[in-house]
Short mmCIF file of C-alpha atoms and ligand atoms in Angstrom, two decimals:
data_model
loop_
_atom_site.label_atom_id
_atom_site.label_comp_id
_atom_site.label_asym_id
_atom_site.label_seq_id
_atom_site.Cartn_x
_atom_site.Cartn_y
_atom_site.Cartn_z
CA MET A 951 8.59 6.69 -7.14
CA ILE A 952 9.17 9.34 -9.75
CA ARG A 953 5.85 10.27 -10.71
CA PRO A 954 5.18 9.03 -14.24
CA VAL A 955 2.90 11.39 -14.93
CA GLU A 956 3.60 13.79 -18.34
CA ALA A 957 1.88 16.00 -20.68
CA ARG A 958 3.38 15.91 -24.10
CA ILE A 959 2.70 19.07 -26.60
CA ASN A 960 2.96 18.30 -29.95
CA LEU A 961 4.20 21.62 -31.43
CA ARG A 962 3.24 20.29 -35.40
CA ALA A 963 -0.09 20.08 -34.25
CA LEU A 964 -0.26 23.51 -33.29
CA GLU A 965 1.15 24.58 -35.78
CA HIS A 966 -1.07 22.26 -38.57
CA ASN A 967 -4.42 23.61 -36.62
CA LEU A 968 -3.49 27.13 -37.18
CA GLN A 969 -2.98 26.37 -41.17
CA GLN A 970 -6.42 24.79 -40.83
CA ILE A 971 -7.85 27.60 -39.35
CA GLN A 972 -6.39 29.98 -41.86
CA ARG A 973 -7.72 27.72 -44.57
CA HIS A 974 -11.18 28.15 -43.40
CA ALA A 975 -11.03 32.17 -43.32
CA PRO A 976 -8.33 33.04 -45.58
CA GLN A 977 -9.21 36.83 -45.64
CA SER A 978 -8.47 37.57 -41.88
CA LYS A 979 -5.55 37.97 -39.72
CA VAL A 980 -5.17 35.55 -36.77
CA LEU A 981 -5.24 37.04 -33.19
CA ALA A 982 -4.29 33.21 -31.53
CA ILE A 983 -5.65 32.95 -27.74
CA ILE A 984 -3.30 31.86 -25.53
CA LYS A 985 -4.88 33.33 -22.07
CA ALA A 986 -4.91 31.13 -19.23
CA ASN A 987 -1.26 29.69 -19.93
CA GLY A 988 -1.83 28.73 -23.44
CA TYR A 989 -5.36 26.77 -22.41
CA GLY A 990 -2.77 24.81 -20.30
CA HIS A 991 -0.71 24.12 -22.51
CA GLY A 992 2.23 26.37 -21.75
CA MET A 993 2.25 30.00 -22.95
CA THR A 994 5.23 31.09 -24.40
CA ARG A 995 5.69 27.67 -26.35
CA VAL A 996 2.42 27.77 -28.00
CA ALA A 997 3.35 31.48 -28.98
CA ARG A 998 7.10 30.44 -30.21
CA ALA A 999 4.97 27.54 -32.30
CA LEU A 1000 1.88 29.31 -33.34
CA ASN A 1001 4.72 32.12 -34.54
CA SER A 1002 2.87 32.88 -37.73
CA ALA A 1003 0.14 34.04 -36.42
CA ASP A 1004 -0.67 37.90 -36.81
CA GLY A 1005 -1.01 38.64 -32.61
CA PHE A 1006 -1.82 36.66 -29.58
CA GLY A 1007 -4.80 37.43 -27.28
CA VAL A 1008 -4.14 37.08 -23.67
CA ALA A 1009 -6.18 38.06 -19.99
CA SER A 1010 -4.02 40.00 -17.79
CA PHE A 1011 -1.14 42.32 -18.17
CA GLU A 1012 0.99 40.08 -16.51
CA GLU A 1013 0.67 37.18 -19.26
CA ALA A 1014 1.12 39.72 -21.89
CA VAL A 1015 4.38 40.60 -20.14
CA GLY A 1016 5.62 37.48 -20.07
CA LEU A 1017 5.21 37.08 -23.40
CA ARG A 1018 7.08 40.31 -24.15
CA ASP A 1019 10.02 39.07 -21.82
CA ALA A 1020 9.91 36.04 -24.08
CA GLY A 1021 10.83 37.89 -27.20
CA ILE A 1022 7.57 38.05 -28.78
CA SER A 1023 7.05 40.71 -30.68
CA GLN A 1024 3.70 40.50 -32.26
CA PRO A 1025 0.42 42.62 -30.96
CA VAL A 1026 -0.60 41.01 -28.02
CA MET A 1027 -4.41 42.10 -27.00
CA LEU A 1028 -5.47 42.39 -23.38
CA LEU A 1029 -8.77 40.93 -23.69
CA SER A 1030 -10.39 42.02 -20.35
CA GLY A 1031 -8.94 46.01 -20.76
CA PHE A 1032 -7.59 47.55 -17.60
CA LEU A 1033 -8.66 48.34 -14.04
CA GLU A 1034 -6.81 51.36 -12.82
CA ALA A 1035 -5.21 54.09 -14.96
CA ALA A 1036 -1.60 53.47 -13.79
CA GLU A 1037 -1.67 50.62 -15.84
CA LEU A 1038 -2.09 52.72 -18.99
CA PRO A 1039 1.44 53.83 -19.05
CA LEU A 1040 2.54 50.00 -18.90
CA ILE A 1041 0.38 48.96 -21.64
CA ALA A 1042 1.68 51.68 -24.05
CA ARG A 1043 5.25 51.24 -23.18
CA GLN A 1044 4.76 47.15 -24.08
CA GLN A 1045 2.97 48.28 -26.79
CA LEU A 1046 0.23 46.09 -26.23
CA TRP A 1047 -3.25 46.32 -27.37
CA VAL A 1048 -6.17 46.76 -25.01
CA THR A 1049 -10.11 46.37 -25.14
CA VAL A 1050 -12.22 49.18 -23.78
CA HIS A 1051 -15.30 47.47 -22.83
CA HIS A 1052 -17.07 50.03 -20.17
CA PRO A 1053 -16.96 54.01 -19.91
CA PHE A 1054 -15.11 53.79 -16.87
CA GLN A 1055 -12.23 53.05 -19.05
CA VAL A 1056 -12.69 55.88 -21.80
CA GLU A 1057 -12.75 58.47 -18.41
CA MET A 1058 -9.51 56.88 -17.15
CA LEU A 1059 -8.27 57.65 -20.90
CA GLU A 1060 -9.01 60.91 -20.81
CA ARG A 1061 -7.29 61.83 -17.75
CA THR A 1062 -4.26 59.98 -18.96
CA PRO A 1063 -2.30 61.56 -21.30
CA LEU A 1064 0.20 59.23 -22.50
CA PRO A 1065 3.59 59.77 -23.83
CA GLU A 1066 3.30 56.90 -26.60
CA PRO A 1067 -0.34 56.08 -28.08
CA ILE A 1068 -1.98 53.11 -27.06
CA THR A 1069 -4.03 50.60 -29.28
CA VAL A 1070 -7.56 50.38 -28.46
CA TRP A 1071 -10.22 47.78 -29.32
CA LEU A 1072 -13.70 49.00 -28.42
CA LYS A 1073 -15.53 46.06 -27.43
CA ILE A 1074 -19.31 45.84 -27.51
CA ASP A 1075 -21.94 43.79 -25.87
CA THR A 1076 -24.14 42.22 -28.73
CA GLY A 1077 -25.93 40.32 -25.96
CA MET A 1078 -23.55 37.87 -23.82
CA HIS A 1079 -23.71 40.87 -21.17
CA ARG A 1080 -20.46 40.11 -19.92
CA LEU A 1081 -17.45 42.60 -20.98
CA GLY A 1082 -18.97 45.12 -23.32
CA ILE A 1083 -20.35 48.83 -24.00
CA ALA A 1084 -24.12 49.11 -24.86
CA PRO A 1085 -24.79 49.61 -28.53
CA GLU A 1086 -26.63 52.67 -27.71
CA GLN A 1087 -23.12 54.05 -26.47
CA VAL A 1088 -20.80 53.29 -29.00
CA ARG A 1089 -20.91 56.37 -31.08
CA SER A 1090 -20.38 58.68 -28.19
CA LEU A 1091 -17.62 56.36 -26.64
CA TRP A 1092 -15.95 56.12 -29.98
CA GLN A 1093 -15.81 59.72 -30.80
CA ARG A 1094 -14.69 60.45 -26.98
CA LEU A 1095 -11.84 57.99 -27.99
CA GLN A 1096 -11.28 59.68 -31.16
CA ASP A 1097 -10.43 62.67 -29.78
CA LEU A 1098 -7.77 61.86 -27.69
CA ASP A 1099 -4.43 62.21 -29.53
CA TRP A 1100 -2.51 59.37 -27.56
CA VAL A 1101 -5.53 56.65 -28.95
CA ARG A 1102 -4.10 55.32 -31.96
CA LYS A 1103 -6.60 55.68 -35.29
CA PRO A 1104 -8.71 54.20 -36.19
CA ILE A 1105 -9.93 52.29 -33.49
CA GLY A 1106 -11.11 49.04 -33.58
CA LEU A 1107 -14.43 47.42 -32.93
CA MET A 1108 -14.94 44.14 -31.65
CA THR A 1109 -17.74 41.82 -30.27
CA HIS A 1110 -17.70 38.26 -28.28
CA PHE A 1111 -20.48 35.65 -29.19
CA ALA A 1112 -22.52 33.66 -26.70
CA CYS A 1113 -23.77 30.75 -28.45
CA ALA A 1114 -21.46 30.27 -31.64
CA ASP A 1115 -21.17 26.67 -30.80
CA GLU A 1116 -24.96 25.91 -31.43
CA ARG A 1117 -25.33 26.02 -35.24
CA ASP A 1118 -28.64 26.50 -35.46
CA ASN A 1119 -29.08 28.76 -32.05
CA ALA A 1120 -30.71 32.15 -33.55
CA MET A 1121 -28.78 34.64 -31.24
CA THR A 1122 -25.29 34.12 -33.08
CA ARG A 1123 -27.08 36.01 -36.03
CA GLU A 1124 -28.72 38.44 -34.21
CA GLN A 1125 -25.12 39.47 -32.54
CA ILE A 1126 -23.87 39.70 -36.09
CA THR A 1127 -26.73 42.17 -36.89
CA ARG A 1128 -26.64 44.02 -33.70
CA PHE A 1129 -22.72 44.63 -34.00
CA ASP A 1130 -22.97 45.62 -37.44
CA ALA A 1131 -26.03 47.99 -36.96
CA ALA A 1132 -23.59 49.60 -33.98
CA VAL A 1133 -20.45 50.22 -35.65
CA ASN A 1134 -22.02 50.85 -39.28
CA ASP A 1135 -19.93 53.37 -40.89
CA LEU A 1136 -17.11 53.61 -38.45
CA PRO A 1137 -13.69 52.89 -39.55
CA GLY A 1138 -11.24 50.53 -38.17
CA ASP A 1139 -10.98 46.61 -38.14
CA ARG A 1140 -13.38 44.58 -36.98
CA SER A 1141 -13.29 41.21 -34.96
CA LEU A 1142 -16.01 39.07 -34.11
CA ALA A 1143 -15.21 35.24 -34.25
CA ASN A 1144 -14.16 32.86 -31.62
CA SER A 1145 -13.30 29.00 -32.64
CA ALA A 1146 -16.78 28.37 -33.34
CA GLY A 1147 -17.76 31.43 -35.13
CA ILE A 1148 -14.66 30.92 -37.37
CA LEU A 1149 -16.41 27.40 -38.36
CA ALA A 1150 -19.87 27.91 -38.33
CA TRP A 1151 -20.72 31.60 -38.78
CA SER A 1152 -18.39 32.72 -41.78
CA ASP A 1153 -19.83 36.37 -42.45
CA SER A 1154 -18.52 36.61 -38.82
CA GLN A 1155 -14.85 36.30 -39.87
CA ARG A 1156 -14.15 39.72 -40.94
CA HIS A 1157 -10.51 41.28 -40.32
CA TRP A 1158 -9.70 39.56 -37.23
CA ILE A 1159 -10.55 35.95 -35.99
CA ARG A 1160 -9.65 34.74 -32.67
CA PRO A 1161 -9.54 31.54 -32.45
CA GLY A 1162 -8.76 29.45 -29.03
CA ILE A 1163 -9.72 25.95 -28.61
CA VAL A 1164 -9.21 24.64 -31.89
CA LEU A 1165 -5.42 25.71 -32.04
CA TYR A 1166 -5.29 23.07 -29.38
CA GLY A 1167 -7.08 20.37 -31.63
CA ALA A 1168 -10.61 20.43 -29.44
CA SER A 1169 -13.69 20.66 -31.16
CA PRO A 1170 -15.84 23.81 -29.74
CA PHE A 1171 -19.13 21.70 -30.90
CA ALA A 1172 -20.53 19.03 -29.10
CA GLY A 1173 -20.97 16.13 -30.64
CA ALA A 1174 -18.45 17.10 -33.63
CA PRO A 1175 -15.03 15.21 -33.40
CA ALA A 1176 -12.24 17.64 -33.50
CA ARG A 1177 -10.98 15.17 -36.14
CA ASP A 1178 -13.95 15.69 -38.61
CA LEU A 1179 -12.81 19.53 -38.30
CA GLY A 1180 -9.20 18.09 -39.74
CA LEU A 1181 -7.64 19.26 -36.53
CA GLN A 1182 -4.97 17.49 -34.17
CA PRO A 1183 -4.78 17.35 -30.22
CA VAL A 1184 -1.78 18.84 -28.96
CA MET A 1185 -1.63 17.98 -25.48
CA THR A 1186 -1.51 14.18 -24.75
CA LEU A 1187 -1.84 13.40 -20.94
CA LYS A 1188 0.12 10.33 -20.08
CA SER A 1189 0.67 8.12 -17.09
CA LYS A 1190 1.27 4.58 -16.01
CA LEU A 1191 -0.31 1.34 -14.67
CA ILE A 1192 1.09 1.23 -10.73
CA SER A 1193 -0.86 -1.77 -9.86
CA ILE A 1194 -2.72 -4.46 -10.80
CA HIS A 1195 -4.70 -6.58 -8.68
CA PHE A 1196 -7.93 -9.08 -8.50
CA VAL A 1197 -10.59 -8.18 -6.28
CA LYS A 1198 -13.41 -10.54 -5.65
CA ARG A 1199 -17.04 -10.22 -6.65
CA GLY A 1200 -19.28 -7.81 -4.09
CA GLU A 1201 -16.07 -5.79 -3.24
CA ALA A 1202 -15.88 -2.19 -3.63
CA ILE A 1203 -13.69 -0.05 -5.48
CA GLY A 1204 -11.80 3.23 -4.00
CA TYR A 1205 -13.33 5.85 -1.27
CA GLY A 1206 -17.09 5.96 -0.81
CA ALA A 1207 -16.98 1.87 -1.99
CA THR A 1208 -19.47 3.51 -4.64
CA TRP A 1209 -18.20 1.04 -7.65
CA ILE A 1210 -19.03 -2.93 -6.47
CA CYS A 1211 -17.29 -5.42 -8.82
CA PRO A 1212 -19.93 -7.34 -10.79
CA GLU A 1213 -17.71 -10.43 -10.66
CA ASP A 1214 -13.88 -11.20 -9.61
CA MET A 1215 -11.99 -9.32 -11.68
CA LEU A 1216 -8.67 -7.43 -12.58
CA VAL A 1217 -8.53 -3.94 -11.44
CA GLY A 1218 -5.76 -1.76 -12.29
CA ILE A 1219 -4.07 1.43 -10.75
CA VAL A 1220 -3.52 4.42 -12.48
CA ALA A 1221 -0.85 7.13 -11.65
CA MET A 1222 -3.23 10.10 -12.31
CA GLY A 1223 -5.51 12.01 -10.05
CA TYR A 1224 -7.41 15.22 -9.52
CA GLY A 1225 -4.32 16.42 -7.90
CA ASP A 1226 -2.86 16.37 -11.19
CA GLY A 1227 -6.03 18.07 -12.94
CA TYR A 1228 -7.69 14.98 -13.81
CA PRO A 1229 -11.42 15.52 -13.09
CA ARG A 1230 -12.71 13.79 -9.74
CA HIS A 1231 -16.10 13.64 -11.58
CA ALA A 1232 -15.19 11.93 -14.70
CA LYS A 1233 -18.04 9.02 -14.12
CA PRO A 1234 -17.32 5.28 -14.11
CA GLY A 1235 -17.14 4.26 -18.00
CA THR A 1236 -15.19 7.24 -18.98
CA PRO A 1237 -12.86 5.70 -21.41
CA VAL A 1238 -8.69 5.59 -20.20
CA LEU A 1239 -6.15 3.83 -23.00
CA VAL A 1240 -3.97 1.30 -21.55
CA ALA A 1241 -1.44 -0.02 -23.63
CA GLY A 1242 -3.38 1.47 -26.39
CA ARG A 1243 -6.63 -0.12 -25.41
CA ARG A 1244 -9.59 1.68 -24.25
CA VAL A 1245 -10.69 0.70 -20.38
CA PRO A 1246 -13.43 2.14 -18.16
CA LEU A 1247 -12.59 4.14 -15.32
CA ILE A 1248 -14.34 2.72 -12.26
CA GLY A 1249 -14.79 4.10 -8.97
CA ARG A 1250 -13.97 7.39 -7.67
CA VAL A 1251 -11.04 9.30 -8.86
CA SER A 1252 -8.67 9.97 -5.98
CA MET A 1253 -5.63 12.74 -5.54
CA ASP A 1254 -3.17 10.48 -7.07
CA SER A 1255 -4.82 7.88 -8.65
CA LEU A 1256 -7.49 6.16 -10.23
CA PHE A 1257 -9.12 2.88 -11.17
CA VAL A 1258 -9.60 1.04 -14.52
CA ASP A 1259 -11.62 -2.12 -15.21
CA LEU A 1260 -9.07 -4.34 -16.86
CA ARG A 1261 -11.71 -7.31 -17.56
CA SER A 1262 -11.15 -6.36 -21.27
CA TYR A 1263 -7.47 -6.63 -21.21
CA ALA A 1264 -5.99 -9.30 -19.11
CA GLU A 1265 -2.63 -9.15 -20.56
CA ALA A 1266 -2.24 -5.35 -18.92
CA GLN A 1267 1.42 -5.37 -17.06
CA ILE A 1268 2.80 -2.69 -14.23
CA GLY A 1269 4.53 -0.26 -15.69
CA ASP A 1270 1.80 -0.21 -18.95
CA SER A 1271 1.74 3.14 -20.54
CA VAL A 1272 -1.70 5.10 -20.17
CA VAL A 1273 -3.00 7.98 -21.75
CA LEU A 1274 -6.19 9.96 -20.33
CA TRP A 1275 -6.58 12.10 -23.46
CA GLY A 1276 -4.75 13.00 -26.46
CA ASP A 1277 -3.99 10.74 -29.30
CA GLU A 1278 -6.46 8.24 -29.86
CA LEU A 1279 -8.60 9.54 -27.27
CA PRO A 1280 -10.26 12.91 -27.85
CA VAL A 1281 -10.29 15.25 -24.70
CA GLU A 1282 -13.56 16.20 -25.79
CA GLU A 1283 -15.13 12.44 -24.83
CA VAL A 1284 -13.69 12.90 -21.58
CA ALA A 1285 -15.05 16.03 -20.83
CA VAL A 1286 -18.49 14.84 -21.46
CA CYS A 1287 -18.28 11.79 -19.58
CA ALA A 1288 -16.89 14.37 -16.69
CA ASN A 1289 -19.87 16.70 -17.41
CA THR A 1290 -17.65 19.80 -18.32
CA ILE A 1291 -15.80 21.17 -21.52
CA PRO A 1292 -12.45 20.24 -23.07
CA TYR A 1293 -11.61 23.80 -22.53
CA GLU A 1294 -11.67 23.26 -18.55
CA LEU A 1295 -9.70 20.06 -18.49
CA LEU A 1296 -7.05 21.42 -20.65
CA CYS A 1297 -6.43 24.33 -17.97
CA LYS A 1298 -6.75 22.49 -15.13
CA VAL A 1299 -3.83 20.46 -15.75
CA THR A 1300 -1.66 21.25 -12.33
CA GLY A 1301 1.98 22.33 -12.17
CA ARG A 1302 2.89 18.66 -10.69
CA VAL A 1303 2.56 17.21 -13.96
CA LYS A 1304 5.74 17.29 -16.18
CA PHE A 1305 5.42 19.20 -19.55
CA SER A 1306 7.46 18.42 -22.69
CA ALA A 1307 7.19 19.44 -26.14
CA ALA A 1308 8.34 18.22 -29.46
CA MET A 1309 7.73 18.29 -33.26
CA GLU A 1310 5.92 14.93 -33.24
C1 PLP B 1700 -11.35 33.11 -25.06
C2 PLP B 1700 -11.62 34.11 -26.05
C3 PLP B 1700 -11.72 33.57 -27.30
C4 PLP B 1700 -11.45 32.22 -28.05
O1 PLP B 1700 -12.62 31.54 -27.43
P1 PLP B 1700 -12.47 29.73 -28.26
O2 PLP B 1700 -14.03 29.55 -27.72
O3 PLP B 1700 -11.68 29.20 -27.05
O4 PLP B 1700 -12.21 29.66 -29.61
C5 PLP B 1700 -11.86 34.33 -28.26
N1 PLP B 1700 -12.22 35.85 -27.94
C6 PLP B 1700 -12.44 36.28 -26.47
C7 PLP B 1700 -12.89 37.74 -26.24
C8 PLP B 1700 -12.15 35.57 -25.56
O5 PLP B 1700 -12.26 35.64 -24.15
#
C-alpha cells in the first residue's frame, strides 16, 4: 500500500494569520516563532511564507543555520541562548540574535572578544523560573554587557509569560509590573508577548511581539476557537479509509479489547496512527472527518491505524478521504480529546507523513 497519509500546509493561511496578528499589534515588530521545525509545519517553508515578518525566533543554532542556508536574511533569535563560548564566533558570523538568560553567559561573553559585534537580548525571569536572570541582577549584568565593545547597543530586554492564556490570571499583570520595574529607564527594545499575551494583554505588546501558535491557526486559549480570533488552520492532516466491516454486537475493537460494540455496526479503519504522530491517548469520541462527516473515533489508536464508528455514515466507502485535523476540524478539539495542547500535536507529526505546501 502506498500510505495515503499527508499533511497539507496552507501557505496563504500562514500569511493571513500573520496579518491578523499585525492588526492586533500595529505598533509592534513581529518576531515569528518557528522553532521545532516551524511547530511541525516545516521551518523553511514557514519562514518563506512569512517573509514579511521582521524576524524569526528559533530554539537552536542548528535551526538558525538552516534558515541562513535557505537564504533567510531577517534577524534570527536563538531563544535558548548559547551553552559554550565556542558558539559565540559562529553566532556573530551568522548575524544571529542571542538571548542571555544566565550570568554564566555574561562571563563567557567577557572572556570571548569577538571580531564582529553580536546582538544580545537580556532575558529576565519575571516569574516563570525557566530561562532568565533575576530582576535584582538586571542592572549589574546589563552594565557588564554594556561595557563590552563586541556587544551591540542598545541591548534588547525581554521576558516570557507563564499564564498569559488565562485571561483572569493576575500573574501576567504581575510579570509585566516586575519587568517594567527591572528595566525601568534602560534603553533598548522590549519584548514580552507570546501569542496569548498579544491577544489578551495588549499593553505587553511593546517593540517586538513573539507570536507562535497563532501563526499556525490554532488558539492559545482553552475554549476560544481560533476561528473566532480570525485565524485559519495551516495544517490539514489527512488520510483515507482503508477498510470497512461489520462487527457484531458485544465484540471488542482493537488492542486491549477496550471498546465493545453496543450493536451490530459498521466500523471503519483509517490509515493513521501514533506512528504518524496522531495521539495514542485520543479517547473514544474524538471527532474524525470521513468524507466531510464527523464520526467518532473508537477503540485504542494503533501505530498505523485507528478505528471509527460508521453507524452515522453507512454510505462510507473504502478510499474515502479522512481529515484528522485542519480545515473543518480544529486541532484544538482533537487536543482536548487527547488531554494535550495543539502545540504538541502539531510538533509531533512524524517523518512518515508526506508534506505538501500550497497557496490555497
Ligand atoms: C515558543 C515561544 C514563544 C511563542 O509562544 P506561543 O505561545 O506559541 O505564541 C514566544 N517566546 C518564547 C521565548 C518562546 O519560547
